[in-house]
């Protein structure tokens, strides 16, 4: 059974970089056709899709965040990562990782991790 | 970017009643690449429906989806207390993928 688990710093200072990792278990990050997404949800608000990355490193970022987002993959550790630079309080959210493909929605989600931006 | 608008914002119904949730897209969603998620308090979203009308694995048949083009509907045929949640639609036909703002289902 595929499982995803987010980890990373829960508190980030304004202007710094938010860094999160999603560990994949019960399946390979290189399994055919799938890519790996990040989605976030500010407290009490709706869902915002951040982007995705393939095991090859090919990625797509939401234009609203593109200038600040970098995603990467570590196939040896079966995990992928999100970096978001120059954060502000507006980046405070629960961050989720998930599996997707070009023809399927996000079908397996991690439990989410809360990141708070505050000095 | 495809904008999804969900209605109503909140739905308050009794157990056993039928719930009808709407999702309208700002442009046609090709291949009916429209999904519905259920998010219970404190939990991650769970995929209910994909391809507008296909139930995901393990989803009870009281949940059904319909629609095409720009108008989609999620129906819960007989509401149960555990259906208390916020329901989101998502389009995955265009980039970036986008979500509706959610419909909260309350149980009377």
Tab-separated table of C-alpha atoms in Angstrom:
chain	number	residue	atom	x	y	z
A	1	UNK	CA	0.000	0.000	0.000
A	2	UNK	CA	1.473	3.295	-1.103
A	3	UNK	CA	2.170	5.770	1.698
A	4	UNK	CA	3.520	9.317	1.591
A	5	UNK	CA	4.937	11.192	4.575
A	6	UNK	CA	5.905	14.858	4.680
A	7	UNK	CA	8.666	16.150	6.921
A	8	UNK	CA	10.554	19.372	7.393
A	9	UNK	CA	10.783	22.549	9.365
A	10	UNK	CA	7.522	23.561	11.004
A	11	UNK	CA	8.621	27.153	11.625
A	12	UNK	CA	10.341	29.367	9.073
A	13	UNK	CA	11.324	33.021	9.410
A	14	UNK	CA	10.079	35.572	6.887
A	15	UNK	CA	12.323	35.953	3.815
A	16	UNK	CA	13.901	32.542	4.414
A	17	UNK	CA	13.400	29.312	2.467
A	18	UNK	CA	10.819	26.676	3.352
A	19	UNK	CA	12.107	23.128	2.776
A	20	UNK	CA	9.995	19.984	2.894
A	21	UNK	CA	10.554	16.352	1.951
A	22	UNK	CA	8.031	13.673	1.062
A	23	UNK	CA	9.094	10.072	1.692
A	24	UNK	CA	7.363	7.455	-0.442
A	25	UNK	CA	6.927	3.907	0.853
A	26	UNK	CA	5.114	0.863	-0.478
A	27	UNK	CA	6.075	1.734	-4.043
A	28	UNK	CA	8.828	3.220	-6.172
A	29	UNK	CA	9.025	6.901	-6.959
A	30	UNK	CA	10.176	5.799	-10.420
A	31	UNK	CA	7.097	3.675	-11.128
A	32	UNK	CA	5.786	4.131	-14.600
A	33	UNK	CA	3.777	7.157	-15.558
A	34	UNK	CA	3.414	8.719	-12.132
A	35	UNK	CA	4.641	12.081	-10.940
A	36	UNK	CA	4.606	13.705	-7.547
A	37	UNK	CA	2.722	16.801	-6.474
A	38	UNK	CA	2.740	19.395	-3.759
A	39	UNK	CA	-0.486	21.086	-2.625
A	40	UNK	CA	-0.976	23.523	0.226
A	41	UNK	CA	-3.868	24.736	2.358
A	42	UNK	CA	-3.728	27.901	4.492
A	43	UNK	CA	-5.479	27.492	7.851
A	44	UNK	CA	-9.258	27.538	7.371
A	45	UNK	CA	-8.975	28.023	3.609
A	46	UNK	CA	-9.065	26.010	0.401
A	47	UNK	CA	-6.506	23.988	-1.544
A	48	UNK	CA	-3.790	25.464	-3.766
A	49	UNK	CA	-1.917	23.283	-6.233
A	50	UNK	CA	1.835	24.091	-6.212
A	51	UNK	CA	3.223	21.808	-8.908
A	52	UNK	CA	4.683	18.400	-9.680
A	53	UNK	CA	7.903	16.602	-10.543
A	54	UNK	CA	8.711	13.348	-12.349
A	55	UNK	CA	11.450	10.946	-11.227
A	56	UNK	CA	13.404	12.187	-14.234
A	57	UNK	CA	13.442	15.677	-12.748
A	58	UNK	CA	10.995	17.164	-15.234
A	59	UNK	CA	8.746	19.541	-13.332
A	60	UNK	CA	5.900	22.024	-13.671
A	61	UNK	CA	5.161	24.803	-11.229
A	62	UNK	CA	2.036	26.890	-10.734
A	63	UNK	CA	2.745	30.268	-12.404
A	64	UNK	CA	1.553	32.015	-9.240
A	65	UNK	CA	4.539	30.542	-7.332
A	66	UNK	CA	6.965	29.717	-10.139
A	67	UNK	CA	9.535	32.357	-9.296
A	68	UNK	CA	9.968	30.979	-5.764
A	69	UNK	CA	9.495	27.204	-6.133
A	70	UNK	CA	12.042	24.472	-6.721
A	71	UNK	CA	11.304	20.752	-6.601
A	72	UNK	CA	13.777	17.883	-6.680
A	73	UNK	CA	13.831	14.091	-6.538
A	74	UNK	CA	16.179	11.695	-4.714
A	75	UNK	CA	15.562	8.293	-6.266
A	76	UNK	CA	18.092	6.578	-3.987
A	77	UNK	CA	15.996	7.592	-0.967
A	78	UNK	CA	12.644	7.249	-2.744
A	79	UNK	CA	11.675	10.791	-1.843
A	80	UNK	CA	11.061	14.193	-3.358
A	81	UNK	CA	11.376	17.704	-2.017
A	82	UNK	CA	9.932	21.203	-2.151
A	83	UNK	CA	11.789	24.460	-1.606
A	84	UNK	CA	9.885	27.740	-1.439
A	85	UNK	CA	12.033	30.851	-1.146
A	86	UNK	CA	11.402	34.340	0.226
A	87	UNK	CA	8.490	33.208	2.349
A	88	UNK	CA	5.989	35.528	3.997
A	89	UNK	CA	3.123	34.971	6.420
A	90	UNK	CA	0.913	34.232	3.387
A	91	UNK	CA	2.885	31.007	2.916
A	92	UNK	CA	1.725	29.667	6.270
A	93	UNK	CA	-0.205	26.512	5.411
A	94	UNK	CA	-0.512	22.763	5.709
A	95	UNK	CA	1.617	21.343	2.906
A	96	UNK	CA	0.613	18.036	1.340
A	97	UNK	CA	2.468	15.757	-1.041
A	98	UNK	CA	0.566	13.434	-3.360
A	99	UNK	CA	0.873	11.071	-6.318
A	100	UNK	CA	-0.621	11.933	-9.705
A	101	UNK	CA	-0.269	11.217	-13.392
A	102	UNK	CA	-1.019	13.199	-16.524
A	103	UNK	CA	-4.431	11.528	-16.809
A	104	UNK	CA	-5.345	11.009	-13.151
A	105	UNK	CA	-5.938	13.366	-10.255
A	106	UNK	CA	-3.951	13.293	-7.030
A	107	UNK	CA	-5.024	9.893	-5.716
A	108	UNK	CA	-2.718	9.220	-2.762
A	109	UNK	CA	-1.965	11.973	-0.261
A	110	UNK	CA	0.336	12.370	2.696
A	111	UNK	CA	-1.169	13.423	6.013
A	112	UNK	CA	0.170	16.963	5.617
A	113	UNK	CA	2.554	19.081	7.635
A	114	UNK	CA	1.912	22.557	9.022
A	115	UNK	CA	4.488	25.197	8.205
A	116	UNK	CA	4.233	28.514	10.006
A	117	UNK	CA	6.071	31.601	8.773
A	118	UNK	CA	6.853	33.842	11.705
A	119	UNK	CA	9.763	35.693	13.235
B	1	UNK	CA	-6.176	28.978	-15.772
B	2	UNK	CA	-9.528	27.226	-15.308
B	3	UNK	CA	-11.507	28.719	-12.418
B	4	UNK	CA	-13.885	26.381	-10.595
B	5	UNK	CA	-16.862	27.788	-8.696
B	6	UNK	CA	-18.668	25.540	-6.226
B	7	UNK	CA	-22.161	26.002	-4.849
B	8	UNK	CA	-23.642	26.197	-2.360
B	9	UNK	CA	-21.024	27.308	0.139
B	10	UNK	CA	-22.678	25.324	2.915
B	11	UNK	CA	-25.301	22.575	2.811
B	12	UNK	CA	-27.154	21.598	5.979
B	13	UNK	CA	-29.155	18.371	5.716
B	14	UNK	CA	-30.493	15.548	7.861
B	15	UNK	CA	-29.248	11.943	7.763
B	16	UNK	CA	-30.876	10.014	4.926
B	17	UNK	CA	-31.406	13.107	2.769
B	18	UNK	CA	-29.921	13.636	-0.665
B	19	UNK	CA	-27.086	16.138	-1.091
B	20	UNK	CA	-26.400	17.784	-4.436
B	21	UNK	CA	-23.155	19.754	-4.856
B	22	UNK	CA	-22.340	21.800	-7.938
B	23	UNK	CA	-19.030	22.690	-9.599
B	24	UNK	CA	-18.948	25.065	-12.557
B	25	UNK	CA	-15.831	25.671	-14.672
B	26	UNK	CA	-14.858	28.923	-16.390
B	27	UNK	CA	-14.054	26.934	-19.550
B	28	UNK	CA	-14.691	23.424	-20.766
B	29	UNK	CA	-12.904	20.659	-18.859
B	30	UNK	CA	-11.605	18.363	-21.583
B	31	UNK	CA	-11.922	14.591	-21.298
B	32	UNK	CA	-14.095	15.176	-18.221
B	33	UNK	CA	-10.921	15.401	-16.165
B	34	UNK	CA	-12.873	16.494	-13.099
B	35	UNK	CA	-12.370	15.013	-9.632
B	36	UNK	CA	-14.131	15.329	-6.287
B	37	UNK	CA	-12.434	15.117	-2.897
B	38	UNK	CA	-13.763	14.788	0.627
B	39	UNK	CA	-11.866	16.471	3.454
B	40	UNK	CA	-12.891	15.692	7.018
B	41	UNK	CA	-11.718	17.956	9.849
B	42	UNK	CA	-8.024	17.549	10.559
B	43	UNK	CA	-7.485	15.107	7.679
B	44	UNK	CA	-5.982	15.161	4.225
B	45	UNK	CA	-8.343	15.229	1.251
B	46	UNK	CA	-9.528	11.835	0.019
B	47	UNK	CA	-10.278	11.157	-3.644
B	48	UNK	CA	-13.932	10.238	-4.157
B	49	UNK	CA	-14.586	10.637	-7.895
B	50	UNK	CA	-12.349	10.935	-10.964
B	51	UNK	CA	-13.168	11.329	-14.634
B	52	UNK	CA	-16.332	13.137	-13.502
B	53	UNK	CA	-18.207	9.925	-12.727
B	54	UNK	CA	-15.873	7.091	-11.680
B	55	UNK	CA	-15.712	6.194	-8.009
B	56	UNK	CA	-12.255	5.760	-6.548
B	57	UNK	CA	-11.337	2.511	-4.824
B	58	UNK	CA	-13.329	1.835	-1.668
B	59	UNK	CA	-15.789	4.708	-2.098
B	60	UNK	CA	-19.398	3.783	-1.174
B	61	UNK	CA	-21.925	3.769	-3.995
B	62	UNK	CA	-24.005	6.459	-2.302
B	63	UNK	CA	-21.448	8.875	-3.795
B	64	UNK	CA	-21.909	9.577	-7.501
B	65	UNK	CA	-20.606	12.128	-9.960
B	66	UNK	CA	-22.001	13.435	-13.213
B	67	UNK	CA	-21.575	16.203	-15.750
B	68	UNK	CA	-19.393	17.282	-18.623
B	69	UNK	CA	-18.060	20.424	-20.255
B	70	UNK	CA	-18.416	23.166	-17.661
B	71	UNK	CA	-21.063	21.797	-15.282
B	72	UNK	CA	-20.468	18.959	-12.832
B	73	UNK	CA	-22.370	17.524	-9.877
B	74	UNK	CA	-21.528	15.377	-6.875
B	75	UNK	CA	-24.514	13.595	-5.344
B	76	UNK	CA	-24.638	11.869	-1.978
B	77	UNK	CA	-27.808	9.791	-2.240
B	78	UNK	CA	-28.418	9.095	1.454
B	79	UNK	CA	-26.466	11.301	3.801
B	80	UNK	CA	-24.791	9.629	6.770
B	81	UNK	CA	-23.342	11.346	9.857
B	82	UNK	CA	-19.767	10.490	8.777
B	83	UNK	CA	-20.274	12.478	5.555
B	84	UNK	CA	-19.695	15.678	7.544
B	85	UNK	CA	-16.854	17.260	5.553
B	86	UNK	CA	-15.790	19.862	3.031
B	87	UNK	CA	-16.014	18.674	-0.570
B	88	UNK	CA	-13.723	20.069	-3.270
B	89	UNK	CA	-13.809	19.694	-7.026
B	90	UNK	CA	-10.571	19.748	-9.019
B	91	UNK	CA	-9.887	19.959	-12.715
B	92	UNK	CA	-6.842	18.149	-14.043
B	93	UNK	CA	-7.278	18.790	-17.761
B	94	UNK	CA	-5.376	22.070	-17.807
B	95	UNK	CA	-2.250	23.434	-16.196
B	96	UNK	CA	-2.102	24.564	-13.531
B	97	UNK	CA	-4.510	22.177	-11.888
B	98	UNK	CA	-7.094	24.090	-9.890
B	99	UNK	CA	-9.572	23.443	-7.080
B	100	UNK	CA	-12.946	24.908	-6.296
B	101	UNK	CA	-13.342	26.797	-3.044
B	102	UNK	CA	-15.232	23.939	-1.403
B	103	UNK	CA	-18.739	23.101	-0.176
B	104	UNK	CA	-19.192	22.368	3.511
B	105	UNK	CA	-21.737	19.653	4.284
B	106	UNK	CA	-23.285	19.895	7.735
B	107	UNK	CA	-25.431	17.211	9.314
B	108	UNK	CA	-28.514	18.423	11.183
